[in-house]
PDB file of C-alpha atoms and ligand atoms in Angstrom:
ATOM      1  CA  UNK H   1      -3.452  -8.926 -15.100  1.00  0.00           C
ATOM      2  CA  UNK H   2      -0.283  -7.466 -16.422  1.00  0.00           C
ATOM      3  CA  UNK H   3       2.414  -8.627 -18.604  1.00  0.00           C
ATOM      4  CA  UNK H   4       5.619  -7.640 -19.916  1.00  0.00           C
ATOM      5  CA  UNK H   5       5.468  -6.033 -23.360  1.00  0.00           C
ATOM      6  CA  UNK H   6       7.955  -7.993 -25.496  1.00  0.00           C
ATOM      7  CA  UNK H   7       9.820  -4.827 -26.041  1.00  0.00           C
ATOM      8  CA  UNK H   8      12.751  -2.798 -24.473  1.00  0.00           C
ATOM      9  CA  UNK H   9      13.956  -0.123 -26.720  1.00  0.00           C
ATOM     10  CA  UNK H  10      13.617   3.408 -25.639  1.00  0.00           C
ATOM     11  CA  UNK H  11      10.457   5.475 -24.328  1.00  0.00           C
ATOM     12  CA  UNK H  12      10.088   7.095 -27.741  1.00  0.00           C
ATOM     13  CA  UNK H  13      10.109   3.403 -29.807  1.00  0.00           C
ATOM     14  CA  UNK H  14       8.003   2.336 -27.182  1.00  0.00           C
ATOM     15  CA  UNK H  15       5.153   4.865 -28.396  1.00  0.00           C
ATOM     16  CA  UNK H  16       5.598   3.887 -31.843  1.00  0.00           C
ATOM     17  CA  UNK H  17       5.357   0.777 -31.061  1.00  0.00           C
ATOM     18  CA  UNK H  18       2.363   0.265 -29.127  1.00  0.00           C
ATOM     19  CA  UNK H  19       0.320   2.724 -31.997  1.00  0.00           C
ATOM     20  CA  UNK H  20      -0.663  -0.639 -33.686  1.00  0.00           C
ATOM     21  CA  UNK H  21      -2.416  -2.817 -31.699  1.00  0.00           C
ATOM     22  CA  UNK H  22      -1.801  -6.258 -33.661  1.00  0.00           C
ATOM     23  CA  UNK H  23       2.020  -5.948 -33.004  1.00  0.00           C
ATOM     24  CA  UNK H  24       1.962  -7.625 -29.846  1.00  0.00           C
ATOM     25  CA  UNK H  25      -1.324  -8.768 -29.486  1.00  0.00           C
ATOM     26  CA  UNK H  26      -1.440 -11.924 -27.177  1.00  0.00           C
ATOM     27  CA  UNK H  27      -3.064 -14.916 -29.412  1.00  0.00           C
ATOM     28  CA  UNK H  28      -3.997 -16.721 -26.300  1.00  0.00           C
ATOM     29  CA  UNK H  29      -5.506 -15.563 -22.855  1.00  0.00           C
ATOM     30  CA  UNK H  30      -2.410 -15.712 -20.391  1.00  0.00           C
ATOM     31  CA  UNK H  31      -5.508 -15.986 -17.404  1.00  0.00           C
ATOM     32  CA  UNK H  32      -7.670 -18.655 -18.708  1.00  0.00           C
ATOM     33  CA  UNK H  33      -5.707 -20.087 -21.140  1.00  0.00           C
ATOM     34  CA  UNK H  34      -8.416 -19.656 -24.069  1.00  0.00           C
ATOM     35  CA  UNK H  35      -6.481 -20.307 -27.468  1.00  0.00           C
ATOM     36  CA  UNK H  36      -8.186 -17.207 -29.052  1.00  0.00           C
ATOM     37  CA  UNK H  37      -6.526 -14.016 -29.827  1.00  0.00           C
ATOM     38  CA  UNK H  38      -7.575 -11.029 -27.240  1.00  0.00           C
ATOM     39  CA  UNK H  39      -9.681  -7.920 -27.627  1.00  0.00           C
ATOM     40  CA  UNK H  40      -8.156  -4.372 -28.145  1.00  0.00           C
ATOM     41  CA  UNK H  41      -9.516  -2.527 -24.877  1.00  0.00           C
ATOM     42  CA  UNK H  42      -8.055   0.565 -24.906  1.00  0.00           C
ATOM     43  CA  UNK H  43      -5.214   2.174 -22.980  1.00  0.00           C
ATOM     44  CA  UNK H  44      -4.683   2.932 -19.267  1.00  0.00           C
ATOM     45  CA  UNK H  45      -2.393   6.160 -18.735  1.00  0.00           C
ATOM     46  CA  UNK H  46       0.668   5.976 -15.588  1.00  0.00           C
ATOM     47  CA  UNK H  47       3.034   8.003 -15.143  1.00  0.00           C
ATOM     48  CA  UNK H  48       6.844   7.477 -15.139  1.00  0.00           C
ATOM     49  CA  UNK H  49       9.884   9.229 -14.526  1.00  0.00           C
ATOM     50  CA  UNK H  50      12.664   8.272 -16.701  1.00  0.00           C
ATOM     51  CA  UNK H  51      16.926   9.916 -16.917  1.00  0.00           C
ATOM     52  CA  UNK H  52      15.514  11.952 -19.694  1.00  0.00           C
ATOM     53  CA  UNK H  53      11.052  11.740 -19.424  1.00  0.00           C
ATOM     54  CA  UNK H  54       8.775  13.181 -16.864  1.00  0.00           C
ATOM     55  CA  UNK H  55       5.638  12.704 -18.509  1.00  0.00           C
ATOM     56  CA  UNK H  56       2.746  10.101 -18.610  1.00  0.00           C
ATOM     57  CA  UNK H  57       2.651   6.684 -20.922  1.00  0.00           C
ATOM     58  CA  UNK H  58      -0.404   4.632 -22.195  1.00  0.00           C
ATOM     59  CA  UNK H  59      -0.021   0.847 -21.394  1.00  0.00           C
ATOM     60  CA  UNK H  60      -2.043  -1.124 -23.851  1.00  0.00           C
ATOM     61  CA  UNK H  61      -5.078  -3.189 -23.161  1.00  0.00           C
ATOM     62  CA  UNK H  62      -6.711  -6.220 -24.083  1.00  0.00           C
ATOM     63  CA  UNK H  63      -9.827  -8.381 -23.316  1.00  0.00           C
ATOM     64  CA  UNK H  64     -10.240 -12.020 -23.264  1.00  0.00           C
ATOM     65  CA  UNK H  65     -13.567 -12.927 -24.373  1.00  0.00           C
ATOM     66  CA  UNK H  66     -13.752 -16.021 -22.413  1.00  0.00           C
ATOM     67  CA  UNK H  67     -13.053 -14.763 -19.281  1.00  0.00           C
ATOM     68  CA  UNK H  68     -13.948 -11.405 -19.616  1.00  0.00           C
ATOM     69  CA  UNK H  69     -10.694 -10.530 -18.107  1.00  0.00           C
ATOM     70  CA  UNK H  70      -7.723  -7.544 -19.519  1.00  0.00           C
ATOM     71  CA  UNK H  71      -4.477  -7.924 -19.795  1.00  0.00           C
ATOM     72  CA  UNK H  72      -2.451  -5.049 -20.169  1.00  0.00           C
ATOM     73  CA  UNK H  73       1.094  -5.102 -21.416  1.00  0.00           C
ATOM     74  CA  UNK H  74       3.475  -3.507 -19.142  1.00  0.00           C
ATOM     75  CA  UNK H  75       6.715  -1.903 -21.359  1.00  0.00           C
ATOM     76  CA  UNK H  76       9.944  -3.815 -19.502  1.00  0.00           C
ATOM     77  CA  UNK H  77      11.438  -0.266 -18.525  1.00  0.00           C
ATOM     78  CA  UNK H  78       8.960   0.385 -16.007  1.00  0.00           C
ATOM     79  CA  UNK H  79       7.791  -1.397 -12.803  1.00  0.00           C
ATOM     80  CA  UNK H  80       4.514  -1.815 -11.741  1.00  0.00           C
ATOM     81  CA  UNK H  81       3.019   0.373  -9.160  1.00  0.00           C
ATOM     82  CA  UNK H  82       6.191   2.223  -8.995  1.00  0.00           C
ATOM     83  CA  UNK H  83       6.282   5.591 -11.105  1.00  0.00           C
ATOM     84  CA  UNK H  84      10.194   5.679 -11.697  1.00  0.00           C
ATOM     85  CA  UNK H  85      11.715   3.377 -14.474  1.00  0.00           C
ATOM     86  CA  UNK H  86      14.120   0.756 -13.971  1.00  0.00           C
ATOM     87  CA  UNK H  87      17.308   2.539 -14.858  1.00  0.00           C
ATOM     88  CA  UNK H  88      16.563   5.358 -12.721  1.00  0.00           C
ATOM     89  CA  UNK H  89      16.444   3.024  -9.903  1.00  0.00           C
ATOM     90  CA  UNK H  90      19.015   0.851 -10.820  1.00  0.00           C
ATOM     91  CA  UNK H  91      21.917   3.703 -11.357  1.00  0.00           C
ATOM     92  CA  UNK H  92      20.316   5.240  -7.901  1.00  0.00           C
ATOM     93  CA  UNK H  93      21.030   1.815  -5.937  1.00  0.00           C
ATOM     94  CA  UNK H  94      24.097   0.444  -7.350  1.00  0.00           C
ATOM     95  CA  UNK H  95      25.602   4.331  -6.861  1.00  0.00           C
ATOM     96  CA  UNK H  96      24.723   4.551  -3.162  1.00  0.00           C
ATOM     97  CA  UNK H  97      24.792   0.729  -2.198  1.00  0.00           C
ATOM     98  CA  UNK H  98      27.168  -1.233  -4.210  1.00  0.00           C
ATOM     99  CA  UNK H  99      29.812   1.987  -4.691  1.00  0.00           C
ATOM    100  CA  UNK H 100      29.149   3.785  -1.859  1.00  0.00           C
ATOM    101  CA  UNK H 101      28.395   7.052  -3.241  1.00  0.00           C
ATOM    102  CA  UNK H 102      26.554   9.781  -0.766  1.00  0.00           C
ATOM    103  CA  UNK H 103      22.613  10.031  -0.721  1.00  0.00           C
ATOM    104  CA  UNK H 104      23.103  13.056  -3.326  1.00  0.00           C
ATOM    105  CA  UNK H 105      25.975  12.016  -5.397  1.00  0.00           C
ATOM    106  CA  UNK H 106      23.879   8.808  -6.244  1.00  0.00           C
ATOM    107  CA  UNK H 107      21.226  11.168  -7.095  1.00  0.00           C
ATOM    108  CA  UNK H 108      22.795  12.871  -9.446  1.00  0.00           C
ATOM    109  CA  UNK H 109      23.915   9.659 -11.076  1.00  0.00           C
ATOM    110  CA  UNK H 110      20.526   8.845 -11.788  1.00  0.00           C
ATOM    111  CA  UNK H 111      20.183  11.896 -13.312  1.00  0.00           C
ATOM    112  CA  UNK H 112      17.522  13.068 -10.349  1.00  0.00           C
ATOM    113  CA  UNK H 113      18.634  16.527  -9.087  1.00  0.00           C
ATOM    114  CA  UNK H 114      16.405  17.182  -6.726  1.00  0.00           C
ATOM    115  CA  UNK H 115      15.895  13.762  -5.028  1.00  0.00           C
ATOM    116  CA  UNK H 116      13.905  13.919  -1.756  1.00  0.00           C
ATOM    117  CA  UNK H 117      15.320  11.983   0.795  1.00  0.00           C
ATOM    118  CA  UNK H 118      12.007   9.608   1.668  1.00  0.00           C
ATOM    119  CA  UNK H 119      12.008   8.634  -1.886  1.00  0.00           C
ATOM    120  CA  UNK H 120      15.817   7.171  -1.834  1.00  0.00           C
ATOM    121  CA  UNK H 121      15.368   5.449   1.626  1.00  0.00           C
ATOM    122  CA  UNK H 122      12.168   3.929   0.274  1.00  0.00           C
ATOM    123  CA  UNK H 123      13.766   2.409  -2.579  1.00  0.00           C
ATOM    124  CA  UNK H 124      16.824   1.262  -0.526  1.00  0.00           C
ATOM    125  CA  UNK H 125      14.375  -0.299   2.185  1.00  0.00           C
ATOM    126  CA  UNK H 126      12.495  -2.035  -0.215  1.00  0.00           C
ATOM    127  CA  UNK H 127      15.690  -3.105  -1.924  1.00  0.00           C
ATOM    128  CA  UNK H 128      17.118  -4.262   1.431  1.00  0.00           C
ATOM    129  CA  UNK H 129      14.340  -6.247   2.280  1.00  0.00           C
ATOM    130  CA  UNK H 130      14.124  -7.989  -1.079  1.00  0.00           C
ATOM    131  CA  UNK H 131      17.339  -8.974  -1.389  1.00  0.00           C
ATOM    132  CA  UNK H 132      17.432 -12.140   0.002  1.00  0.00           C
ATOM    133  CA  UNK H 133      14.811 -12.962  -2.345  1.00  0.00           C
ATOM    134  CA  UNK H 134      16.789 -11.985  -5.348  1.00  0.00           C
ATOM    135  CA  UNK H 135      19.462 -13.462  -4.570  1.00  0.00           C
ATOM    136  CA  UNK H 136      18.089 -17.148  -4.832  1.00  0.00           C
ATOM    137  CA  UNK H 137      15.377 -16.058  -7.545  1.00  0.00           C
ATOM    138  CA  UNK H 138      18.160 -15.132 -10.136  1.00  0.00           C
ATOM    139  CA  UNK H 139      20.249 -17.955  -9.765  1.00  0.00           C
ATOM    140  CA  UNK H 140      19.098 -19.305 -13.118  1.00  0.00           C
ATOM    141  CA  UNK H 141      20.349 -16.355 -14.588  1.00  0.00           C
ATOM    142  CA  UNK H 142      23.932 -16.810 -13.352  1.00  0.00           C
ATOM    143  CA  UNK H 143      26.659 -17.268 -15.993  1.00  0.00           C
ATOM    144  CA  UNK H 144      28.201 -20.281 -15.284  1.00  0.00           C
ATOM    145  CA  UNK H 145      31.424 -19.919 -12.711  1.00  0.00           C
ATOM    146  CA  UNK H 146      30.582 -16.548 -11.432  1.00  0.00           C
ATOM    147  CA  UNK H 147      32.856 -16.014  -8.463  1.00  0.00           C
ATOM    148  CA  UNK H 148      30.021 -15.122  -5.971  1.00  0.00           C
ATOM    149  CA  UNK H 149      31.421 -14.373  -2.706  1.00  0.00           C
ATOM    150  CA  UNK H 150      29.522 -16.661  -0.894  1.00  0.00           C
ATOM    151  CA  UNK H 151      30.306 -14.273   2.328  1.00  0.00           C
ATOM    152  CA  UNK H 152      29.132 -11.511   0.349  1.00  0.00           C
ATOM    153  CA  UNK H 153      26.010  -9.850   1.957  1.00  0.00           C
ATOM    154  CA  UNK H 154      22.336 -10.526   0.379  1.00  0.00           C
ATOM    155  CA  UNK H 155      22.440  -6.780  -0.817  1.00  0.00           C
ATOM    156  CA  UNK H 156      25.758  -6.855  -2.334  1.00  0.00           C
ATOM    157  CA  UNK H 157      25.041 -10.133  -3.968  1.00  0.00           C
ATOM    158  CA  UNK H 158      21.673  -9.021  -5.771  1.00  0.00           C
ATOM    159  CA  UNK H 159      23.027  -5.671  -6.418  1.00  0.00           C
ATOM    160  CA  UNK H 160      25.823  -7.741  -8.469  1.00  0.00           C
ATOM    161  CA  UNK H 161      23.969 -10.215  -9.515  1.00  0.00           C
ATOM    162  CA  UNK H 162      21.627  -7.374 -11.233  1.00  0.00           C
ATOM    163  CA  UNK H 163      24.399  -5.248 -12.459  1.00  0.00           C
ATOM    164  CA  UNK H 164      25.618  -8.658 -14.301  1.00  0.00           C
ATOM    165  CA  UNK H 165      22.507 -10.005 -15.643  1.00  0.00           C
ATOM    166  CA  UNK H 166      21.122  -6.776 -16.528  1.00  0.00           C
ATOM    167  CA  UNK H 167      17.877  -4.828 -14.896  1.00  0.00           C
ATOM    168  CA  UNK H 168      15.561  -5.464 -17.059  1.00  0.00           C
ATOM    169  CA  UNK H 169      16.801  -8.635 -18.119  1.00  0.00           C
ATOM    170  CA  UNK H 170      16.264  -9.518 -14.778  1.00  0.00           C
ATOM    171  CA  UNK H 171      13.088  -7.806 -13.851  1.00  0.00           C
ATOM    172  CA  UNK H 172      11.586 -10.212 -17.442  1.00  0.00           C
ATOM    173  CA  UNK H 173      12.745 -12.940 -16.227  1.00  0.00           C
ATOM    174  CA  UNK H 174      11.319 -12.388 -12.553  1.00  0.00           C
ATOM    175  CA  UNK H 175       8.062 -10.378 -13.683  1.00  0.00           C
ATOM    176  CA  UNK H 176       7.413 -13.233 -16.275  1.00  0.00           C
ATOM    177  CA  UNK H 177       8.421 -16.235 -14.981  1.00  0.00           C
ATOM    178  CA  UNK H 178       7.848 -16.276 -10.821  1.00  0.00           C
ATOM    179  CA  UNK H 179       6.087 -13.041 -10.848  1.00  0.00           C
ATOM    180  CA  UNK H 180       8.447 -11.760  -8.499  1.00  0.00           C
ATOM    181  CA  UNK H 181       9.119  -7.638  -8.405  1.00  0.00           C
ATOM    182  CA  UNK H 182      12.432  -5.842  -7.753  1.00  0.00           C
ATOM    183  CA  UNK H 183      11.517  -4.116  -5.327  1.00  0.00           C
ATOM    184  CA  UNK H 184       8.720  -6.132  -3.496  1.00  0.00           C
ATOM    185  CA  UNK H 185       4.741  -6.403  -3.640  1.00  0.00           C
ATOM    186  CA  UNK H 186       3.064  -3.697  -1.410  1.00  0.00           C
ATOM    187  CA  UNK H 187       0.572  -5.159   0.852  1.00  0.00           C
ATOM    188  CA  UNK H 188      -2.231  -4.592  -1.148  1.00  0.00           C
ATOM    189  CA  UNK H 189      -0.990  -6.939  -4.306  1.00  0.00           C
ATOM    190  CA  UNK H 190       1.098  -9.286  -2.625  1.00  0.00           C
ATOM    191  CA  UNK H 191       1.888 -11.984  -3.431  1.00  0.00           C
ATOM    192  CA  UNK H 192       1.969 -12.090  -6.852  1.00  0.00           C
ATOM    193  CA  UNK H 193       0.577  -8.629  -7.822  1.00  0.00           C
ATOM    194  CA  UNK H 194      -2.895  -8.874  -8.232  1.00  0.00           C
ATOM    195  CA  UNK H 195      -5.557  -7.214  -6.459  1.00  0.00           C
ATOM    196  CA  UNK H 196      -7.263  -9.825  -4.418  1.00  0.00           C
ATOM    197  CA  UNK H 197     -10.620  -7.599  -3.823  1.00  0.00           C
ATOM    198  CA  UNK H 198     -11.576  -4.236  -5.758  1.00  0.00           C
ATOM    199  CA  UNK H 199     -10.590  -2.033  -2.665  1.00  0.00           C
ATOM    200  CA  UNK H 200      -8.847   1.604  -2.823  1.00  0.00           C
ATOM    201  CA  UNK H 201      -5.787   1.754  -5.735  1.00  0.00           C
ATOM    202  CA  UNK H 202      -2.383   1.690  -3.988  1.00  0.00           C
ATOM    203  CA  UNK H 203      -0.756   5.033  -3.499  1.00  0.00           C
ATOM    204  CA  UNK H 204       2.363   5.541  -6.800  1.00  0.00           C
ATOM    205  CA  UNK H 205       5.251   6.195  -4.476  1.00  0.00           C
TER     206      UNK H 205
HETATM  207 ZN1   ZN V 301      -9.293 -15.459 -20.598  1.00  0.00          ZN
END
């Protein structure tokens, strides 16, 4: 199971950080609830593309004793099962969707020069599809008397709604809390992001 690491500073701090393993270790098992502080158990290595990293991270691991089960703590900048980081994302859709910028200017204003095409129009499909979703799941996170167009489309309205609220103040709260992802659960860990069976890993788009 994966949870957000109670941290958002940059990728550097982040590797600090995570060098000592008692900084955030959970004291209880988020899975079976066991009130007993978890297990170091190692690291498991992603990659992610950041504005300014190429590169690959560790994610930090834990064991519950009880349940025999990890938990690894995800750093907030990144998304799981998708190798780009938030911000990349988030400058990439607001650019092309919410200001109307072309395929490469919005590129470039998430600092991705070479952008292939596919990779955009996934993000924006996958964007498009979750809107609606979005759009009802951050309603909690809506300062009071927003003028929300209520005519406004669902794509416009999350894309707002995000760009208000924050990314990754948004992506804790819906990671956390409903276990709800940004840009939608591929088949193989819907609905909530776990694997139901131990089949093949999900291709990193
Ligand atoms: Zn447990």
């Amino acid at each position: 199971m994966q949870i957000l690491h109670p941290f958002a500073g940059s990728i550097q701090r982040y590797f600090d950080d995570i060098a000592d393993p008692d900084r955030y270790r959970p004291d209880h098992c988020p899975q079976c609830e066991a009130k007993r502080p978890l297990t170091c158990h190692g690291f498991y290595r992603r990659t992610l593309v950041d504005a300014a990293f190429d590169g690959v991270i560790r994610v930090r691991r834990y064991l519950c004793c009880s349940c025999k089960r990890t938990v690894s703590l995800l750093p907030e900048f990144v998304l799981p099962w998708i190798r780009f980081s938030i911000s990349v994302i988030a400058m990439f859709l607001a650019a092309r969707l919410l200001n109307g910028f072309t395929f490469v200017a919005a590129a470039r204003a998430a600092a991705q020069a070479v952008m292939p095409y596919q990779r955009g129009q996934f993000w924006i499909r996958r964007f498009q599809k979750q809107a609606p979703t979005l759009s009802l799941a951050l309603v909690p996170l809506e300062a009071p008397g927003h003028p929300w167009d209520p005519a406004a489309d669902f794509v416009s309205r999350a894309l707002r709604m995000l760009e208000s609220i924050g990314w990754i103040a948004a992506h804790r709260f819906l990671f956390s809390q409903l276990r709800v992802h940004l840009l939608g659960w591929p088949a193989c860990l819907a609905p909530a992001g776990r694997r139901i069976t131990l089949t093949a890993a999900c291709p990193a788009p």
